[in-house]
Tab-separated table of C-alpha atoms in Angstrom:
chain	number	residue	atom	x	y	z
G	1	UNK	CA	79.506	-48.537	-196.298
G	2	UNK	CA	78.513	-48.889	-192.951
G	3	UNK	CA	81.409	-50.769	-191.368
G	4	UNK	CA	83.589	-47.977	-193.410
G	5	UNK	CA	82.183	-45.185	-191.003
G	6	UNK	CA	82.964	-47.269	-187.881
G	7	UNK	CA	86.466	-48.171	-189.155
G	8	UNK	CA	87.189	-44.841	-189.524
G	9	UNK	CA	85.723	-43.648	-186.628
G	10	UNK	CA	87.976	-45.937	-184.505
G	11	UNK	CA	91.083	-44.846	-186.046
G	12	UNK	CA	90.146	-41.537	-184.969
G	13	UNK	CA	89.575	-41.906	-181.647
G	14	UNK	CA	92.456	-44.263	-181.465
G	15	UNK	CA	94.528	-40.971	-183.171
G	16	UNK	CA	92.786	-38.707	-181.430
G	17	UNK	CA	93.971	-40.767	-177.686
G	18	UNK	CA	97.634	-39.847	-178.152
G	19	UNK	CA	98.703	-36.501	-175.953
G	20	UNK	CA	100.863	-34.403	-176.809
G	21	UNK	CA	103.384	-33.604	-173.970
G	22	UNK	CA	104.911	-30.148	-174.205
G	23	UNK	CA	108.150	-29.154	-171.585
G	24	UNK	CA	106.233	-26.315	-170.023
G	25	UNK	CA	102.954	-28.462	-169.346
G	26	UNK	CA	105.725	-30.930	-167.950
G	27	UNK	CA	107.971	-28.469	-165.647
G	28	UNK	CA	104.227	-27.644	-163.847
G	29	UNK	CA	103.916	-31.252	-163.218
G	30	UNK	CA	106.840	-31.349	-161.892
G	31	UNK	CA	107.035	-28.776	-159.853
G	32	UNK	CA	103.080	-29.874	-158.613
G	33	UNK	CA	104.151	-33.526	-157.799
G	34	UNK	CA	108.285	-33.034	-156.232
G	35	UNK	CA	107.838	-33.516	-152.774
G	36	UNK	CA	110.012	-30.548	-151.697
G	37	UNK	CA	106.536	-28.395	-152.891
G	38	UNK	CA	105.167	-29.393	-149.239
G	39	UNK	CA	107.633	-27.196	-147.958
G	40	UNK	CA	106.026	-24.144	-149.071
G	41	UNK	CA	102.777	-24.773	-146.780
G	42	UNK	CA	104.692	-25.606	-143.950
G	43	UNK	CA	106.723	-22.693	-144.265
G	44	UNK	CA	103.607	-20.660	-144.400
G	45	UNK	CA	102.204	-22.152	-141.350
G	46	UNK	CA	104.952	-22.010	-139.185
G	47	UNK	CA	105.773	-18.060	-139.825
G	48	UNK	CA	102.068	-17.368	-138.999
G	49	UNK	CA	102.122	-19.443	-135.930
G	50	UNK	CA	105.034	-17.889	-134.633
G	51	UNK	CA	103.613	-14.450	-135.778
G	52	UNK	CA	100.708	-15.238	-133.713
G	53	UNK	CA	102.500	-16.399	-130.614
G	54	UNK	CA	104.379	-13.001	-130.331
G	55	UNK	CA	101.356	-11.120	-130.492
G	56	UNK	CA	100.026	-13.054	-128.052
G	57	UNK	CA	102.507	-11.676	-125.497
G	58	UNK	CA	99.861	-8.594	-125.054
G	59	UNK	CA	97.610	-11.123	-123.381
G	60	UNK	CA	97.760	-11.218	-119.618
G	61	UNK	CA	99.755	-13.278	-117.850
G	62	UNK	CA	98.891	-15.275	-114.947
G	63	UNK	CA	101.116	-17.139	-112.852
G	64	UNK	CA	100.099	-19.076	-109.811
G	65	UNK	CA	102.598	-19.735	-107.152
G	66	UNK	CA	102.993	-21.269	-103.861
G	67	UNK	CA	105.851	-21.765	-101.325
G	68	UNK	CA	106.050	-24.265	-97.444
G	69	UNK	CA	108.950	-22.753	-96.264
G	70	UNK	CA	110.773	-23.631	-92.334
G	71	UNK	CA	113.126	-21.354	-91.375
G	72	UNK	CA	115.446	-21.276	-88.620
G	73	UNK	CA	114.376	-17.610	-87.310
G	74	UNK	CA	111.806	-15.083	-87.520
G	75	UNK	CA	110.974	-11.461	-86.838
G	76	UNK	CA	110.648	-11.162	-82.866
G	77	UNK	CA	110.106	-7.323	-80.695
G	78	UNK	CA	113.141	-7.109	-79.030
G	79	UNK	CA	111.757	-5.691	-75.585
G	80	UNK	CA	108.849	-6.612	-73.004
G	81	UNK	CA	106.244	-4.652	-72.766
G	82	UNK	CA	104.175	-5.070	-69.251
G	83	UNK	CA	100.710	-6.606	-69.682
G	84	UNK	CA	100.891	-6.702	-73.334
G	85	UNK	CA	101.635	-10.510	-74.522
G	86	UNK	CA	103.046	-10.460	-78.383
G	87	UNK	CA	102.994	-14.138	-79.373
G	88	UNK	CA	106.143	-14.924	-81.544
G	89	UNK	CA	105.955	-16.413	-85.210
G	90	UNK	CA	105.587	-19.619	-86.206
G	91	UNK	CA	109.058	-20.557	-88.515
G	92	UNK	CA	106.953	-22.689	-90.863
G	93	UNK	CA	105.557	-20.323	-93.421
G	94	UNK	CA	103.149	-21.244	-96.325
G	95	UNK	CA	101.786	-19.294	-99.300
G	96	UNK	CA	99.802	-19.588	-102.055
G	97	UNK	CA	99.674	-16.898	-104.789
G	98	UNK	CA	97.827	-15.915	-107.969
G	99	UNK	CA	99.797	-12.974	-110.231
G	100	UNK	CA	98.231	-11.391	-113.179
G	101	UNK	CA	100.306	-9.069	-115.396
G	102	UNK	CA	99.791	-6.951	-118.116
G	103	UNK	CA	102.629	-5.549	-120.394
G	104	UNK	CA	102.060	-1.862	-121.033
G	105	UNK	CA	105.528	-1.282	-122.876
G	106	UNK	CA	107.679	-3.637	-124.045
G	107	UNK	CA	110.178	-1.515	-126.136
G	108	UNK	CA	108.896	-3.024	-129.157
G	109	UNK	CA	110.258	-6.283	-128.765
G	110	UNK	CA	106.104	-7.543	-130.248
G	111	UNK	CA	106.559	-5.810	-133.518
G	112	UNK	CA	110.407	-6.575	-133.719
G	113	UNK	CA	109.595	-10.759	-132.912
G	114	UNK	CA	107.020	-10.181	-135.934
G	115	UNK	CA	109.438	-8.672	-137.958
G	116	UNK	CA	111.615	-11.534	-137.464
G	117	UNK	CA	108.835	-14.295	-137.907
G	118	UNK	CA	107.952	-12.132	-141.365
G	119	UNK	CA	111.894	-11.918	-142.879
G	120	UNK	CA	112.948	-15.451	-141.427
G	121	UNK	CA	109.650	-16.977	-143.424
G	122	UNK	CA	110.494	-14.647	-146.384
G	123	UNK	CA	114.012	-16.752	-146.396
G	124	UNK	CA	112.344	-20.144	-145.548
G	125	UNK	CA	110.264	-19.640	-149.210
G	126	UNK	CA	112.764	-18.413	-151.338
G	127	UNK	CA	114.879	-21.312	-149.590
G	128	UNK	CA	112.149	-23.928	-151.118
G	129	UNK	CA	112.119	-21.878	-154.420
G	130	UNK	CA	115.395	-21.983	-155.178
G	131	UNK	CA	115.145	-26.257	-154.478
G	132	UNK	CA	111.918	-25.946	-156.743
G	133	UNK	CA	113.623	-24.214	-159.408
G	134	UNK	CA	116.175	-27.003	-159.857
G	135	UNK	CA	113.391	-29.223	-161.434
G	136	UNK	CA	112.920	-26.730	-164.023
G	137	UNK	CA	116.791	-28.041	-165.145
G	138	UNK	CA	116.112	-31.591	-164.771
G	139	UNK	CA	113.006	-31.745	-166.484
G	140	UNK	CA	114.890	-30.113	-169.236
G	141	UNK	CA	117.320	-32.985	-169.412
G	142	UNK	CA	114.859	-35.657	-169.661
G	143	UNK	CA	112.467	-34.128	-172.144
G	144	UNK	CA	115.437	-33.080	-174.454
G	145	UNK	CA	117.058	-36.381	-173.862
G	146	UNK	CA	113.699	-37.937	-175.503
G	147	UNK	CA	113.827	-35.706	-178.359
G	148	UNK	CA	117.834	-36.620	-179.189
G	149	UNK	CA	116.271	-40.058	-179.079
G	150	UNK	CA	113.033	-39.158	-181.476
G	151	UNK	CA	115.464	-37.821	-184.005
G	152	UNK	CA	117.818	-41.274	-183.883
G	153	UNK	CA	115.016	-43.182	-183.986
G	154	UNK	CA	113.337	-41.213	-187.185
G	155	UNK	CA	116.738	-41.150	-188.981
G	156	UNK	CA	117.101	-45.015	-188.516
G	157	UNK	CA	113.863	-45.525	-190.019
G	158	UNK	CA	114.811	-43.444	-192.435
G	159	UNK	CA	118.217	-45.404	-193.222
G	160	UNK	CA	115.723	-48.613	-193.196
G	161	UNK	CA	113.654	-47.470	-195.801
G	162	UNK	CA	116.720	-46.178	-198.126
G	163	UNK	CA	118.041	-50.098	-197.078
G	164	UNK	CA	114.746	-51.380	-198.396
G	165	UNK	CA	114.704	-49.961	-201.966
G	166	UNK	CA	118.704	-50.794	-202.408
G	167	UNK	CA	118.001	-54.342	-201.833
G	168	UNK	CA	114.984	-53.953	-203.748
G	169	UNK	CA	117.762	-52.881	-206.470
G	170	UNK	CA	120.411	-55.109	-206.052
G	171	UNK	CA	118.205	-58.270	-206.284
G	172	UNK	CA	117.312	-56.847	-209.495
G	173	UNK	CA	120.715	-56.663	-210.450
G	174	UNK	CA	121.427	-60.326	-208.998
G	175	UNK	CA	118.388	-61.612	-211.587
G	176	UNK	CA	120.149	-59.385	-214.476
G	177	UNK	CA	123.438	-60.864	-213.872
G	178	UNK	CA	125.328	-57.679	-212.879
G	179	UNK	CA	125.744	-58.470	-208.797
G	180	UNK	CA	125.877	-61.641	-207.277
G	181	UNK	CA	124.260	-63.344	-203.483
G	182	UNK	CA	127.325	-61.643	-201.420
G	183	UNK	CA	125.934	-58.536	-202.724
G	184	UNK	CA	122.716	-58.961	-201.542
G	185	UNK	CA	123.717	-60.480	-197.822
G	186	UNK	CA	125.660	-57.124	-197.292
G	187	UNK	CA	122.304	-55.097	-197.550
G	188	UNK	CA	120.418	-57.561	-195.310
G	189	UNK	CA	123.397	-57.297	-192.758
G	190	UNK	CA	123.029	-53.469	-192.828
G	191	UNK	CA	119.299	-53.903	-192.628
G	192	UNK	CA	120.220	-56.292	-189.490
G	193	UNK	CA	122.221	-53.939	-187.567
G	194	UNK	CA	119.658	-50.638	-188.769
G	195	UNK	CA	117.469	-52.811	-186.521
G	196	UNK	CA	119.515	-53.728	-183.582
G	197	UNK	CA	119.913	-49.904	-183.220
G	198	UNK	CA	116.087	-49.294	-183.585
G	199	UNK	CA	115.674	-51.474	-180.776
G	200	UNK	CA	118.375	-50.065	-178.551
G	201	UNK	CA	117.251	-46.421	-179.293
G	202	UNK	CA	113.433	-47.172	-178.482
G	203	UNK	CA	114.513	-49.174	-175.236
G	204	UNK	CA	116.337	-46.069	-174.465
G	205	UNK	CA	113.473	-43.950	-175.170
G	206	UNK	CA	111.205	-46.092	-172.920
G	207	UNK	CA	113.526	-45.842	-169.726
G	208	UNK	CA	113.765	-41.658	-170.541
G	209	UNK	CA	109.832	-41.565	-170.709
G	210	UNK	CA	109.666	-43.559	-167.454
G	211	UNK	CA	111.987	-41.462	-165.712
G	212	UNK	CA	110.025	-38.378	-167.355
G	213	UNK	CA	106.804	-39.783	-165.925
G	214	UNK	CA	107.812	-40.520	-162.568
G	215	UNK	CA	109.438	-36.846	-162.000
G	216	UNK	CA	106.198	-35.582	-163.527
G	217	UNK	CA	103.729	-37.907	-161.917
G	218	UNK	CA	101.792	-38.863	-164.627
G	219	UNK	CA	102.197	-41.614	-167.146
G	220	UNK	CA	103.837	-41.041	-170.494
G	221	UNK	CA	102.672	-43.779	-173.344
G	222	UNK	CA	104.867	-44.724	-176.360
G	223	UNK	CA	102.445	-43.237	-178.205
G	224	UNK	CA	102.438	-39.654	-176.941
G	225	UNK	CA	103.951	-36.854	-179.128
G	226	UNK	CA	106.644	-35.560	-177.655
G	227	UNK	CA	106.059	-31.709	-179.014
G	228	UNK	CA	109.308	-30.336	-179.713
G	229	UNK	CA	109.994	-26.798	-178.353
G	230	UNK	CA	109.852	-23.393	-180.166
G	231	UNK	CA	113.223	-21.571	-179.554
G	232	UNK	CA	112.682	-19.120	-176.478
G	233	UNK	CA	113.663	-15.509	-177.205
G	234	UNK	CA	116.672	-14.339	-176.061
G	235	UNK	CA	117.362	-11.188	-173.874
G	236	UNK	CA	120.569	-10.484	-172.955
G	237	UNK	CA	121.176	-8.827	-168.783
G	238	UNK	CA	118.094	-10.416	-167.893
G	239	UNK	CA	117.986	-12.411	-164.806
G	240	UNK	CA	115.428	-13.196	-161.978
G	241	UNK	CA	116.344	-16.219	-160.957
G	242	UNK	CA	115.288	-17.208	-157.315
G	243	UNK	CA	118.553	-16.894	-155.835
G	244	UNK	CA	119.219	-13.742	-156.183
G	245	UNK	CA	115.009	-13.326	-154.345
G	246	UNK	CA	116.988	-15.459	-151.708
G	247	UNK	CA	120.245	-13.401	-150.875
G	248	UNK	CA	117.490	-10.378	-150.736
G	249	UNK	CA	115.602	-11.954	-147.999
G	250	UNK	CA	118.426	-12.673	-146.087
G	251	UNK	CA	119.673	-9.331	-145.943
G	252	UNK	CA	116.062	-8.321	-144.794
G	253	UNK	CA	116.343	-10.772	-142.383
G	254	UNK	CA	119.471	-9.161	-141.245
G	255	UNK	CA	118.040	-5.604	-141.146
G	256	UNK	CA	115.428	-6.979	-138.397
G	257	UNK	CA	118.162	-8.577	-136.808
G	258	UNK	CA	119.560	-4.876	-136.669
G	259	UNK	CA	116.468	-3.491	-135.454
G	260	UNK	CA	116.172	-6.095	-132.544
G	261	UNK	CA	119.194	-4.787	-130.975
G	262	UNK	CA	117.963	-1.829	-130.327
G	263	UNK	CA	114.719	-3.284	-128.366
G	264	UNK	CA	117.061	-4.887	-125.837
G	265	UNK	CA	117.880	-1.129	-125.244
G	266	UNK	CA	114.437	-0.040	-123.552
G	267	UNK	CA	112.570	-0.766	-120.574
G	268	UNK	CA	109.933	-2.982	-120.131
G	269	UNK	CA	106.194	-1.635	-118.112
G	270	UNK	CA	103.850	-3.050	-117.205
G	271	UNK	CA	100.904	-3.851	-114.443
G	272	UNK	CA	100.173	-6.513	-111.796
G	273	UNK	CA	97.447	-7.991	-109.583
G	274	UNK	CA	98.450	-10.453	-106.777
G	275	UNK	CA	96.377	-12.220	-104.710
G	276	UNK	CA	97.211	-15.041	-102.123
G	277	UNK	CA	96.217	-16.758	-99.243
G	278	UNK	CA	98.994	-17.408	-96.466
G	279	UNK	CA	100.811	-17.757	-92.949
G	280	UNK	CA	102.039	-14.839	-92.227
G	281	UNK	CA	99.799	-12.941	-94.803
G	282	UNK	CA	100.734	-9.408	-95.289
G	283	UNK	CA	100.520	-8.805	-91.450
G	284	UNK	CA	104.135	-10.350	-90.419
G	285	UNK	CA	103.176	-10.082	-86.606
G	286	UNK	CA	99.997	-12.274	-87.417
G	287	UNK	CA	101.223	-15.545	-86.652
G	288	UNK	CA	97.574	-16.966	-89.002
G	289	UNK	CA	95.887	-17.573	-92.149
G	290	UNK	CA	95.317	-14.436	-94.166
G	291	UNK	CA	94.075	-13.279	-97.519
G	292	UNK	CA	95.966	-10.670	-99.476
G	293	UNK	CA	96.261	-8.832	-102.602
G	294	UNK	CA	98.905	-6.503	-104.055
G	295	UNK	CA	98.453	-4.217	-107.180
G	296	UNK	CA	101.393	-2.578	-108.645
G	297	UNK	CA	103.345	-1.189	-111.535
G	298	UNK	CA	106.559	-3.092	-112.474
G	299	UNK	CA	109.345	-1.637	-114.193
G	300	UNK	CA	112.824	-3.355	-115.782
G	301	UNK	CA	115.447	-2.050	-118.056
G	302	UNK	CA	118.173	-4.495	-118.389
G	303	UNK	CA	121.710	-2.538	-119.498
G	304	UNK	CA	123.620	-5.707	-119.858
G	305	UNK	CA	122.815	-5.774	-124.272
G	306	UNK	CA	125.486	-2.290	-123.839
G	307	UNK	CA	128.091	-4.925	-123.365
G	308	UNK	CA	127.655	-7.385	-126.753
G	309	UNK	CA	125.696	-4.255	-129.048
G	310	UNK	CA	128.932	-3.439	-130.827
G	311	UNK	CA	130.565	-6.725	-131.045
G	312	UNK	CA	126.656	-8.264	-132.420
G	313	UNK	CA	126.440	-5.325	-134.759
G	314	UNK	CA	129.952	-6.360	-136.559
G	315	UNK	CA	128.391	-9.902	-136.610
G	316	UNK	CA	125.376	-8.778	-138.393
G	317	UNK	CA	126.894	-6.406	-141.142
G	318	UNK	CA	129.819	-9.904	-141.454
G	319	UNK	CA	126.898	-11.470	-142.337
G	320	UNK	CA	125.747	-9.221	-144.515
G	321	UNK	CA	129.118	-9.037	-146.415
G	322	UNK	CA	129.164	-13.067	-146.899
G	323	UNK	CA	125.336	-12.575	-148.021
G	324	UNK	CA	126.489	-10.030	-150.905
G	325	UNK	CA	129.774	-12.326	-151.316
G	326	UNK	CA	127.807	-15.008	-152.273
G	327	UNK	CA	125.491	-12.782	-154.774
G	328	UNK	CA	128.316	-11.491	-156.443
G	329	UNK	CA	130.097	-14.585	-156.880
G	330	UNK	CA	126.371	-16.165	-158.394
G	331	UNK	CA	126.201	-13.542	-160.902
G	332	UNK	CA	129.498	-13.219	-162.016
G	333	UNK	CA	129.112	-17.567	-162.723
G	334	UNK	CA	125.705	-17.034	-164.352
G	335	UNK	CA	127.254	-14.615	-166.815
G	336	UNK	CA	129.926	-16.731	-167.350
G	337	UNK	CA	128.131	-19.725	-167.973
G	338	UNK	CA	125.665	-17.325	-170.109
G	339	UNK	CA	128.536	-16.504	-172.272
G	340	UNK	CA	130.154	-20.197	-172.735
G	341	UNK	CA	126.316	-21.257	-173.732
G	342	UNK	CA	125.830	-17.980	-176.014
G	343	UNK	CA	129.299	-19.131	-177.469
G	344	UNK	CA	127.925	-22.915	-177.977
G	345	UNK	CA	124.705	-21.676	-179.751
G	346	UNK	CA	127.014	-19.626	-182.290
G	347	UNK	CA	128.943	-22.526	-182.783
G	348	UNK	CA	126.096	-24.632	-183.595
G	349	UNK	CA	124.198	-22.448	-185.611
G	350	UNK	CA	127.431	-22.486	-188.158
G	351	UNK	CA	127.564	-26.093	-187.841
G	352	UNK	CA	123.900	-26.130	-188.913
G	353	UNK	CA	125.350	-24.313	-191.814
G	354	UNK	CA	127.552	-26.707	-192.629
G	355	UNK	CA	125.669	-29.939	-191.917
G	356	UNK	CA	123.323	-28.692	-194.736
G	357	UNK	CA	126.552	-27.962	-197.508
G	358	UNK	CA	127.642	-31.732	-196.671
G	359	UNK	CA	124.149	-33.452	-196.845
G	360	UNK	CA	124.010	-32.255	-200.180
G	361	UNK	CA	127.234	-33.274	-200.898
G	362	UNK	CA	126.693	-36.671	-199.516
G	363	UNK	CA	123.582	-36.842	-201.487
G	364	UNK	CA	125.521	-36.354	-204.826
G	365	UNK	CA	128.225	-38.776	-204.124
G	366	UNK	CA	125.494	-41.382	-203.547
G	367	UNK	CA	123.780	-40.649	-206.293
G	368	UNK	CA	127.045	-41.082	-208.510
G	369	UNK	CA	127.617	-44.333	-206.759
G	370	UNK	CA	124.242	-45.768	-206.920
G	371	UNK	CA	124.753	-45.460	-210.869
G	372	UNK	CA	128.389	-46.841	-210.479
G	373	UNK	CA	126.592	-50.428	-208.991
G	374	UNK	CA	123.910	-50.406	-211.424
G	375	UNK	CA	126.770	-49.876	-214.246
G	376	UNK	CA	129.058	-52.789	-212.362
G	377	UNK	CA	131.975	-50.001	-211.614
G	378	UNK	CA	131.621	-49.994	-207.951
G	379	UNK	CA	130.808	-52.530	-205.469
G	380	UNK	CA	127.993	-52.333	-203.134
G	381	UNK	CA	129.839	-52.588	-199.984
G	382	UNK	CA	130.938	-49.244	-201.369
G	383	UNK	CA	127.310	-48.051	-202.083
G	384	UNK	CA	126.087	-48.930	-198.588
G	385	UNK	CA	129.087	-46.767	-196.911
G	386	UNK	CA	127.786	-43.634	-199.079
G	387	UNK	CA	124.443	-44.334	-197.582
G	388	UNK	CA	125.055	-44.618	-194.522
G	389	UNK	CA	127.641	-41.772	-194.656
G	390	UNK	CA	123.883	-39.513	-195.843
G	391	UNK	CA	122.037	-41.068	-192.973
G	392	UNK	CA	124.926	-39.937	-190.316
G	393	UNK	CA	124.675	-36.375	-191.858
G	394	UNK	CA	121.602	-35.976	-191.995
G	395	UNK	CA	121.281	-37.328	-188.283
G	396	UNK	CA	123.929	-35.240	-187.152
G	397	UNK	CA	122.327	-32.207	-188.355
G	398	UNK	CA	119.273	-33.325	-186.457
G	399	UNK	CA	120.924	-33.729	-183.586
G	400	UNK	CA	122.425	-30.272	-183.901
G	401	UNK	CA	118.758	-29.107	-184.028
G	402	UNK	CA	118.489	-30.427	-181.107
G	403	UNK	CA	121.603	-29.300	-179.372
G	404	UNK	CA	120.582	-25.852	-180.423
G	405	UNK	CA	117.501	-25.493	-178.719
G	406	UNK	CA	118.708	-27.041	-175.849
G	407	UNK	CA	121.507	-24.767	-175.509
G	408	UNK	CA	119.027	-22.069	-175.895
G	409	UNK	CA	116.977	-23.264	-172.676
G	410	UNK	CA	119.759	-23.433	-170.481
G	411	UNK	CA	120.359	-19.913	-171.216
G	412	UNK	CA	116.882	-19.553	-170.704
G	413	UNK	CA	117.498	-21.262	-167.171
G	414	UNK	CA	120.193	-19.992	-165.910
G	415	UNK	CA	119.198	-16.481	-166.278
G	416	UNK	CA	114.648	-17.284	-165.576
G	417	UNK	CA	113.029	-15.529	-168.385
């Protein structure tokens, strides 16, 4: 009784080890482990280091300088004056400088760089969102891919099993004299080649799983349940997909752009402290070493933007018509892909219809036959083509299944709800 409890206990932890991978759990993998997903963080970091480096321009400057200059001429008196002896200059010059400045008004051109850091990161993420997204379509392929497979795979076994009782039969019939060795050779060749495709469907399976895992970065066994999908729920107009998140940051982008122009329009203020150490300091006529210092308001207001504005305005609002172009176009081919899809799940839901009207059909003419062999009125050749004719409906009307709900999700992805 004892070795009872442990038996069972290992065959339910050995049941209990299998995971269940679900196509949600998998598209977070996915998305988790592609390597485009980096992109996000650096994104991040380099709008708020470029953020912080136009703020910084309210800092003040300091710039040191320094000049040894010979020139052919300096400033000389040009009369004598009696008893008074003016020495002249020396034409070698030297100077050595330190200026500090502080901006006071810059026209806004701070908050308009910020503006521009904020809207060109804005495009930067929906940029790696839109990448990101695309796994959401490829993980679809490979997961659905392993269900097509699953349902092969199943309806083979099944066909082996129905192979399995019919030779079961017709050896009975060889021992009651009613079918003969050729009879029973046809079943094992159909059990033979039943096989062959087991193999080539699991290999196939194997190679889709190790794709799967790879994408997803985590291991698939042969012994995980693949959970089949529940249909997603429909809703027609609906559609957030990141593109359309993308064309709307640009045209932010392109509104700061806008804005910018404007700051090349104002003046710039701002405040200075010089101080140096030189020959001639401040004192031309003192032909020695000095210290100086200079404090001072500066002032600039460069006019030359007037002569691009107009021609840089038409470039921007270009822009902004190949930006809305470009949305346009993307929704008018999402709705028309929506509607060859929506037309492909109609289509398959009648064939579903159907598929069931002929599997029962196909089940009644092998019944009939079945009875034919066992009366000697039809050969078994005959029999086996009626059985496998079952097995291919019923495995087409899997793979319709199949076909359905994958249909479904690329509706579901090419509109993202």
């Amino acid at each position: 009784m004892k070795h009872y409890f442990v038996c069972m206990f290992i065959l339910f932890c050995v049941g209990t080890s299998r995971a269940q991978v679900t196509l949600e759990r998998c598209k977070e993998l996915a998305r988790d482990n592609y390597p485009v997903i980096k992109r996000y963080g650096l994104v991040e970091r380099s709008r708020r280091l470029t953020v912080e480096n136009a703020a910084k321009a309210w800092l003040p400057q300091a710039v040191v300088g320094g000049t040894a200059s010979y020139q052919s001429d300096v400033t000389a008196i040009p009369v004598d004056i009696p008893g008074v002896d003016i020495p002249a200059l020396s034409k070698d010059q030297y100077d050595v400088n330190v200026t500090i400045s502080q901006q006071l008004y810059d026209g806004g051109a701070v908050s308009s760089a910020k503006r521009l850091a904020e809207a060109q990161g804005d495009v930067g993420r929906e940029q790696v969102s839109v990448a990101m997204y695309d796994v959401n379509r490829r993980v679809d392929e490979l997961f659905f891919g392993v269900l097509v497979l699953d349902e092969q795979i199943a309806q083979v076994r099944i066909l082996k099993d129905d192979l399995r009782l019919s030779l079961a039969s017709v050896e009975a019939m060889v021992n009651g004299g009613t079918a003969n060795q050729t009879d029973v050779d046809a079943v094992k060749v159909e059990q033979v080649k039943a096989r062959q495709r087991e193999t080539s469907l699991l290999t196939q399976r194997n190679t889709y799983l190790k794709m799967l895992s790879t994408f997803i970065g985590k291991e698939i066994g042969d012994g995980d349940t693949i959970i089949k999908p529940t249909p997603p729920v429909m809703q027609n107009g609906a559609n957030s997909r990141p593109e359309l998140a993308l064309y709307a940051a640009q045209e932010r982008l392109l509104d700061a752009r806008l804005k910018s122009l404007n700051v090349a329009l104002r003046p710039n203020v701002g405040l200075f402290v010089r101080g140096g150490y030189g020959n001639p300091g401040l004192n031309m006529l003192k032909d020695d070493f000095d210290a100086y210092y200079k404090v001072g308001v500066t002032l600039s207001w460069n006019f030359g933007s007037l002569y691009t504005r107009a021609n840089d305005r038409r470039k921007i609002e270009a822009e902004r018509l190949t930006v809305q172009s470009e949305r346009d176009a993307f929704l008018f081919n999402t709705r028309l892909q929506t509607e060859l899809r929506s037309g492909a799940v109609d289509n398959l839901r009648e064939q579903l219809r159907q598929d069931d009207e002929i599997i029962t059909l196909r089940r009644r003419i092998r019944e009939k036959a079945e009875l034919r062999v066992a009366n000697g009125t039809e050969t078994v050749n005959e029999m086996l083509r009626d059985i496998n004719a079952v097995s291919d409906a019923q495995l087409a009307k899997r793979l319709h299944e199949i076909q359905l709900l994958q249909e479904m999700y690329k509706i579901k992805h090419l509109n993202n709800f």
